[in-house]
PDB file of C-alpha atoms and ligand atoms in Angstrom:
ATOM      1  CA  MET A   1       9.090  -7.526   9.419  1.00 97.00           C
ATOM      2  CA  LYS A   2       6.455  -8.367   6.824  1.00 98.00           C
ATOM      3  CA  ILE A   3       4.123  -5.593   5.668  1.00 98.00           C
ATOM      4  CA  LEU A   4       1.210  -5.737   3.225  1.00 99.00           C
ATOM      5  CA  MET A   5      -0.196  -2.527   1.670  1.00 99.00           C
ATOM      6  CA  VAL A   6      -3.842  -2.748   0.602  1.00 99.00           C
ATOM      7  CA  CYS A   7      -6.136  -0.608  -1.531  1.00 99.00           C
ATOM      8  CA  LEU A   8      -9.117  -1.291  -3.808  1.00 98.00           C
ATOM      9  CA  GLY A   9      -7.564  -2.040  -7.191  1.00 98.00           C
ATOM     10  CA  ASN A  10      -3.878  -2.609  -6.225  1.00 98.00           C
ATOM     11  CA  ILE A  11      -2.876  -0.499  -9.227  1.00 98.00           C
ATOM     12  CA  CYS A  12      -2.701   3.107  -7.917  1.00 98.00           C
ATOM     13  CA  ARG A  13      -2.151   3.676  -4.158  1.00 99.00           C
ATOM     14  CA  SER A  14      -0.908   0.424  -2.628  1.00 99.00           C
ATOM     15  CA  PRO A  15       1.737  -0.128  -5.382  1.00 99.00           C
ATOM     16  CA  LEU A  16       3.137   3.310  -4.441  1.00 99.00           C
ATOM     17  CA  ALA A  17       3.212   2.482  -0.733  1.00 99.00           C
ATOM     18  CA  HIS A  18       4.756  -0.920  -1.536  1.00 99.00           C
ATOM     19  CA  GLY A  19       7.427   0.520  -3.805  1.00 99.00           C
ATOM     20  CA  ILE A  20       8.309   3.558  -1.722  1.00 99.00           C
ATOM     21  CA  LEU A  21       8.616   1.677   1.562  1.00 98.00           C
ATOM     22  CA  ASN A  22      10.594  -1.080  -0.164  1.00 98.00           C
ATOM     23  CA  HIS A  23      12.933   1.528  -1.665  1.00 98.00           C
ATOM     24  CA  LEU A  24      13.487   3.265   1.697  1.00 98.00           C
ATOM     25  CA  ALA A  25      13.945  -0.026   3.595  1.00 98.00           C
ATOM     26  CA  GLU A  26      16.577  -1.159   1.072  1.00 98.00           C
ATOM     27  CA  GLU A  27      18.390   2.150   1.399  1.00 97.00           C
ATOM     28  CA  GLU A  28      18.487   1.633   5.148  1.00 98.00           C
ATOM     29  CA  GLY A  29      19.599  -1.994   4.835  1.00 98.00           C
ATOM     30  CA  LEU A  30      16.481  -3.290   6.567  1.00 98.00           C
ATOM     31  CA  ASP A  31      15.457  -6.869   5.888  1.00 97.00           C
ATOM     32  CA  TRP A  32      11.742  -6.172   5.485  1.00 98.00           C
ATOM     33  CA  THR A  33       9.313  -7.925   3.168  1.00 98.00           C
ATOM     34  CA  ILE A  34       6.816  -5.519   1.630  1.00 98.00           C
ATOM     35  CA  GLU A  35       4.023  -6.505  -0.760  1.00 98.00           C
ATOM     36  CA  SER A  36       0.642  -5.131  -1.808  1.00 99.00           C
ATOM     37  CA  ALA A  37      -2.833  -6.409  -2.658  1.00 99.00           C
ATOM     38  CA  GLY A  38      -6.275  -5.138  -3.655  1.00 99.00           C
ATOM     39  CA  THR A  39      -9.657  -5.934  -2.117  1.00 99.00           C
ATOM     40  CA  GLY A  40     -11.052  -5.993  -5.678  1.00 98.00           C
ATOM     41  CA  ASP A  41      -9.940  -8.553  -8.267  1.00 98.00           C
ATOM     42  CA  TRP A  42     -10.390  -6.628 -11.538  1.00 98.00           C
ATOM     43  CA  HIS A  43      -6.723  -5.902 -12.096  1.00 98.00           C
ATOM     44  CA  VAL A  44      -5.097  -9.139 -10.872  1.00 98.00           C
ATOM     45  CA  GLY A  45      -1.884  -9.850 -12.703  1.00 98.00           C
ATOM     46  CA  GLN A  46      -1.690  -6.340 -14.164  1.00 98.00           C
ATOM     47  CA  SER A  47       1.096  -3.797 -13.793  1.00 98.00           C
ATOM     48  CA  PRO A  48       0.394  -0.639 -11.742  1.00 99.00           C
ATOM     49  CA  ASP A  49      -1.494   2.241 -13.382  1.00 98.00           C
ATOM     50  CA  HIS A  50       0.819   4.102 -15.793  1.00 98.00           C
ATOM     51  CA  ARG A  51       0.294   7.301 -13.791  1.00 98.00           C
ATOM     52  CA  SER A  52       1.524   5.638 -10.580  1.00 98.00           C
ATOM     53  CA  ILE A  53       4.512   4.222 -12.481  1.00 98.00           C
ATOM     54  CA  ALA A  54       5.270   7.715 -13.841  1.00 98.00           C
ATOM     55  CA  VAL A  55       5.070   9.631 -10.550  1.00 98.00           C
ATOM     56  CA  ALA A  56       7.280   7.007  -8.823  1.00 98.00           C
ATOM     57  CA  GLN A  57       9.767   7.126 -11.704  1.00 98.00           C
ATOM     58  CA  LYS A  58      10.009  10.884 -11.224  1.00 98.00           C
ATOM     59  CA  TYR A  59      11.390  10.187  -7.767  1.00 98.00           C
ATOM     60  CA  LYS A  60      13.601   7.266  -8.884  1.00 98.00           C
ATOM     61  CA  VAL A  61      11.363   4.548  -7.468  1.00 98.00           C
ATOM     62  CA  ASP A  62      10.645   1.694  -9.916  1.00 98.00           C
ATOM     63  CA  ILE A  63       7.257   0.067  -9.382  1.00 99.00           C
ATOM     64  CA  SER A  64       6.881  -1.124 -13.003  1.00 98.00           C
ATOM     65  CA  GLN A  65       7.588  -4.779 -12.234  1.00 98.00           C
ATOM     66  CA  GLN A  66       4.841  -5.176  -9.629  1.00 98.00           C
ATOM     67  CA  LYS A  67       1.785  -7.305 -10.447  1.00 98.00           C
ATOM     68  CA  ALA A  68      -1.606  -6.821  -8.837  1.00 98.00           C
ATOM     69  CA  MET A  69      -2.737  -9.482  -6.376  1.00 98.00           C
ATOM     70  CA  HIS A  70      -6.178 -10.030  -4.814  1.00 98.00           C
ATOM     71  CA  PHE A  71      -6.389  -9.864  -1.027  1.00 99.00           C
ATOM     72  CA  LYS A  72      -7.304 -13.194   0.518  1.00 98.00           C
ATOM     73  CA  PRO A  73      -7.671 -14.402   4.157  1.00 98.00           C
ATOM     74  CA  SER A  74      -4.564 -16.620   4.048  1.00 98.00           C
ATOM     75  CA  LEU A  75      -2.467 -13.433   3.786  1.00 98.00           C
ATOM     76  CA  PHE A  76      -3.223 -12.692   7.463  1.00 98.00           C
ATOM     77  CA  GLU A  77      -0.897 -15.589   8.374  1.00 98.00           C
ATOM     78  CA  ILE A  78       2.025 -14.164   6.413  1.00 98.00           C
ATOM     79  CA  TYR A  79       2.095 -10.454   7.338  1.00 98.00           C
ATOM     80  CA  ASP A  80       2.786  -8.692  10.658  1.00 98.00           C
ATOM     81  CA  HIS A  81       1.090  -5.472   9.518  1.00 98.00           C
ATOM     82  CA  ILE A  82      -1.641  -4.926   6.950  1.00 99.00           C
ATOM     83  CA  LEU A  83      -1.895  -1.220   6.133  1.00 99.00           C
ATOM     84  CA  VAL A  84      -4.993  -0.045   4.273  1.00 99.00           C
ATOM     85  CA  MET A  85      -5.595   3.181   2.349  1.00 99.00           C
ATOM     86  CA  ASP A  86      -9.170   4.051   3.289  1.00 98.00           C
ATOM     87  CA  HIS A  87     -12.111   3.096   5.520  1.00 98.00           C
ATOM     88  CA  GLN A  88     -13.737   0.855   2.893  1.00 98.00           C
ATOM     89  CA  ASN A  89     -10.483  -1.081   2.528  1.00 98.00           C
ATOM     90  CA  TYR A  90     -10.431  -1.441   6.310  1.00 98.00           C
ATOM     91  CA  LYS A  91     -13.976  -2.855   6.390  1.00 98.00           C
ATOM     92  CA  ASP A  92     -13.303  -5.210   3.503  1.00 99.00           C
ATOM     93  CA  VAL A  93     -10.087  -6.603   5.006  1.00 99.00           C
ATOM     94  CA  VAL A  94     -11.280  -6.842   8.618  1.00 98.00           C
ATOM     95  CA  ALA A  95     -14.378  -8.729   7.440  1.00 98.00           C
ATOM     96  CA  GLN A  96     -12.018 -11.519   6.332  1.00 98.00           C
ATOM     97  CA  ALA A  97     -10.151 -11.789   9.654  1.00 98.00           C
ATOM     98  CA  SER A  98     -10.840 -14.971  11.573  1.00 98.00           C
ATOM     99  CA  SER A  99      -9.496 -13.900  15.014  1.00 98.00           C
ATOM    100  CA  LYS A 100      -8.877 -10.844  17.147  1.00 98.00           C
ATOM    101  CA  GLU A 101      -5.166 -11.278  16.495  1.00 98.00           C
ATOM    102  CA  GLU A 102      -5.715 -11.094  12.740  1.00 98.00           C
ATOM    103  CA  LYS A 103      -7.969  -8.057  13.083  1.00 98.00           C
ATOM    104  CA  LYS A 104      -5.311  -6.305  15.166  1.00 98.00           C
ATOM    105  CA  LYS A 105      -2.848  -6.536  12.289  1.00 98.00           C
ATOM    106  CA  VAL A 106      -5.004  -4.175  10.171  1.00 98.00           C
ATOM    107  CA  SER A 107      -4.693  -0.422  10.418  1.00 98.00           C
ATOM    108  CA  LEU A 108      -5.039   2.714   8.301  1.00 98.00           C
ATOM    109  CA  PHE A 109      -1.744   3.471   6.563  1.00 99.00           C
ATOM    110  CA  LEU A 110      -2.116   7.185   7.538  1.00 98.00           C
ATOM    111  CA  VAL A 111      -3.350   6.331  11.068  1.00 97.00           C
ATOM    112  CA  ASP A 112      -6.150   8.882  11.223  1.00 93.00           C
ATOM    113  CA  ASP A 113      -6.616   9.925   7.653  1.00 97.00           C
ATOM    114  CA  ILE A 114      -7.232   8.253   4.289  1.00 98.00           C
ATOM    115  CA  VAL A 115      -5.186   8.191   1.089  1.00 98.00           C
ATOM    116  CA  PRO A 116      -7.651   9.491  -1.553  1.00 98.00           C
ATOM    117  CA  ASP A 117      -8.183   7.339  -4.639  1.00 98.00           C
ATOM    118  CA  PRO A 118      -6.473   9.071  -7.600  1.00 98.00           C
ATOM    119  CA  TYR A 119      -7.887   6.654 -10.199  1.00 98.00           C
ATOM    120  CA  PHE A 120     -10.504   9.122 -11.521  1.00 97.00           C
ATOM    121  CA  ASP A 121      -8.535  12.310 -10.830  1.00 97.00           C
ATOM    122  CA  GLU A 122      -5.151  12.629 -12.473  1.00 96.00           C
ATOM    123  CA  ARG A 123      -4.213  15.667 -10.349  1.00 98.00           C
ATOM    124  CA  LEU A 124      -4.130  13.515  -7.207  1.00 98.00           C
ATOM    125  CA  PHE A 125      -1.167  11.322  -8.181  1.00 98.00           C
ATOM    126  CA  GLU A 126       1.445  13.875  -7.074  1.00 98.00           C
ATOM    127  CA  PRO A 127      -0.130  14.720  -3.659  1.00 98.00           C
ATOM    128  CA  VAL A 128      -0.854  11.033  -3.095  1.00 98.00           C
ATOM    129  CA  TYR A 129       2.823  10.263  -3.779  1.00 98.00           C
ATOM    130  CA  GLN A 130       3.902  12.917  -1.308  1.00 98.00           C
ATOM    131  CA  MET A 131       1.604  11.799   1.501  1.00 98.00           C
ATOM    132  CA  ILE A 132       2.627   8.161   1.035  1.00 99.00           C
ATOM    133  CA  GLU A 133       6.331   9.016   1.016  1.00 98.00           C
ATOM    134  CA  THR A 134       6.008  11.101   4.189  1.00 98.00           C
ATOM    135  CA  ARG A 135       4.266   8.243   6.002  1.00 98.00           C
ATOM    136  CA  CYS A 136       6.755   5.645   4.720  1.00 98.00           C
ATOM    137  CA  LYS A 137       9.582   7.676   6.209  1.00 98.00           C
ATOM    138  CA  GLU A 138       7.760   7.716   9.548  1.00 98.00           C
ATOM    139  CA  LEU A 139       7.216   3.927   9.355  1.00 98.00           C
ATOM    140  CA  ILE A 140      10.928   3.388   8.849  1.00 98.00           C
ATOM    141  CA  GLN A 141      11.624   5.429  12.017  1.00 98.00           C
ATOM    142  CA  GLU A 142       8.868   3.701  14.031  1.00 97.00           C
ATOM    143  CA  TRP A 143       9.590   0.078  13.081  1.00 97.00           C
ATOM    144  CA  ARG A 144      13.303  -0.082  12.304  1.00 94.00           C
TER     145      ARG A 144
HETATM  146  P1  4NP B   1      -6.453   1.927  -6.234  1.00 59.67           P
HETATM  147  O1  4NP B   1      -7.332   2.717  -7.320  1.00 59.67           O
HETATM  148  O2  4NP B   1      -7.459   1.308  -5.280  1.00 59.67           O
HETATM  149  O3  4NP B   1      -5.648   3.008  -5.589  1.00 59.67           O
HETATM  150  O4  4NP B   1      -5.641   0.936  -6.985  1.00 59.67           O
HETATM  151  C1  4NP B   1      -8.310   2.120  -8.107  1.00 59.67           C
HETATM  152  C2  4NP B   1      -7.964   1.438  -9.233  1.00 59.67           C
HETATM  153  C3  4NP B   1      -8.926   0.868 -10.025  1.00 59.67           C
HETATM  154  C4  4NP B   1     -10.235   0.981  -9.686  1.00 59.67           C
HETATM  155  C5  4NP B   1     -10.604   1.686  -8.518  1.00 59.67           C
HETATM  156  C6  4NP B   1      -9.648   2.246  -7.728  1.00 59.67           C
HETATM  157  N1  4NP B   1     -11.238   0.434 -10.482  1.00 59.67           N
HETATM  158  O5  4NP B   1     -12.444   0.676 -10.235  1.00 59.67           O
HETATM  159  O6  4NP B   1     -10.931  -0.301 -11.447  1.00 59.67           O
END
């Protein structure tokens, strides 16, 4: 199973989803490949936001070694599921799909809700962590 987590900058939300799901999959001995990318390219090559690193560290999940990557159409060929954090991410990713099959790989990470962007609001990192962790546990149950 190959899963790509996508948000705008690939420094706040998708690194958390990437790191938490990877951590849980390893604990369960699942041979899953999990990565993340951003629809924007401003942070390419950078580590996650220090506030995402800190909230993950609090729960013993290390995301500090991740490096931001820009989403590109060739990634459709690699991943089985592309999970996006909000509706704008969905539009931006689906616009790059070249077939119905590729489009079908894309869905909202929270199914019928969005993960709010915490970049401009420090108080959101903790609730964002919690909602991502809850969904990652469900994904393990659904796809294992
Ligand atoms: P993310 O948050 O999409 O969760 O990584 C953001 C990070 C950076 C910016 C926007 C959102 N930015 O405008 O640089």
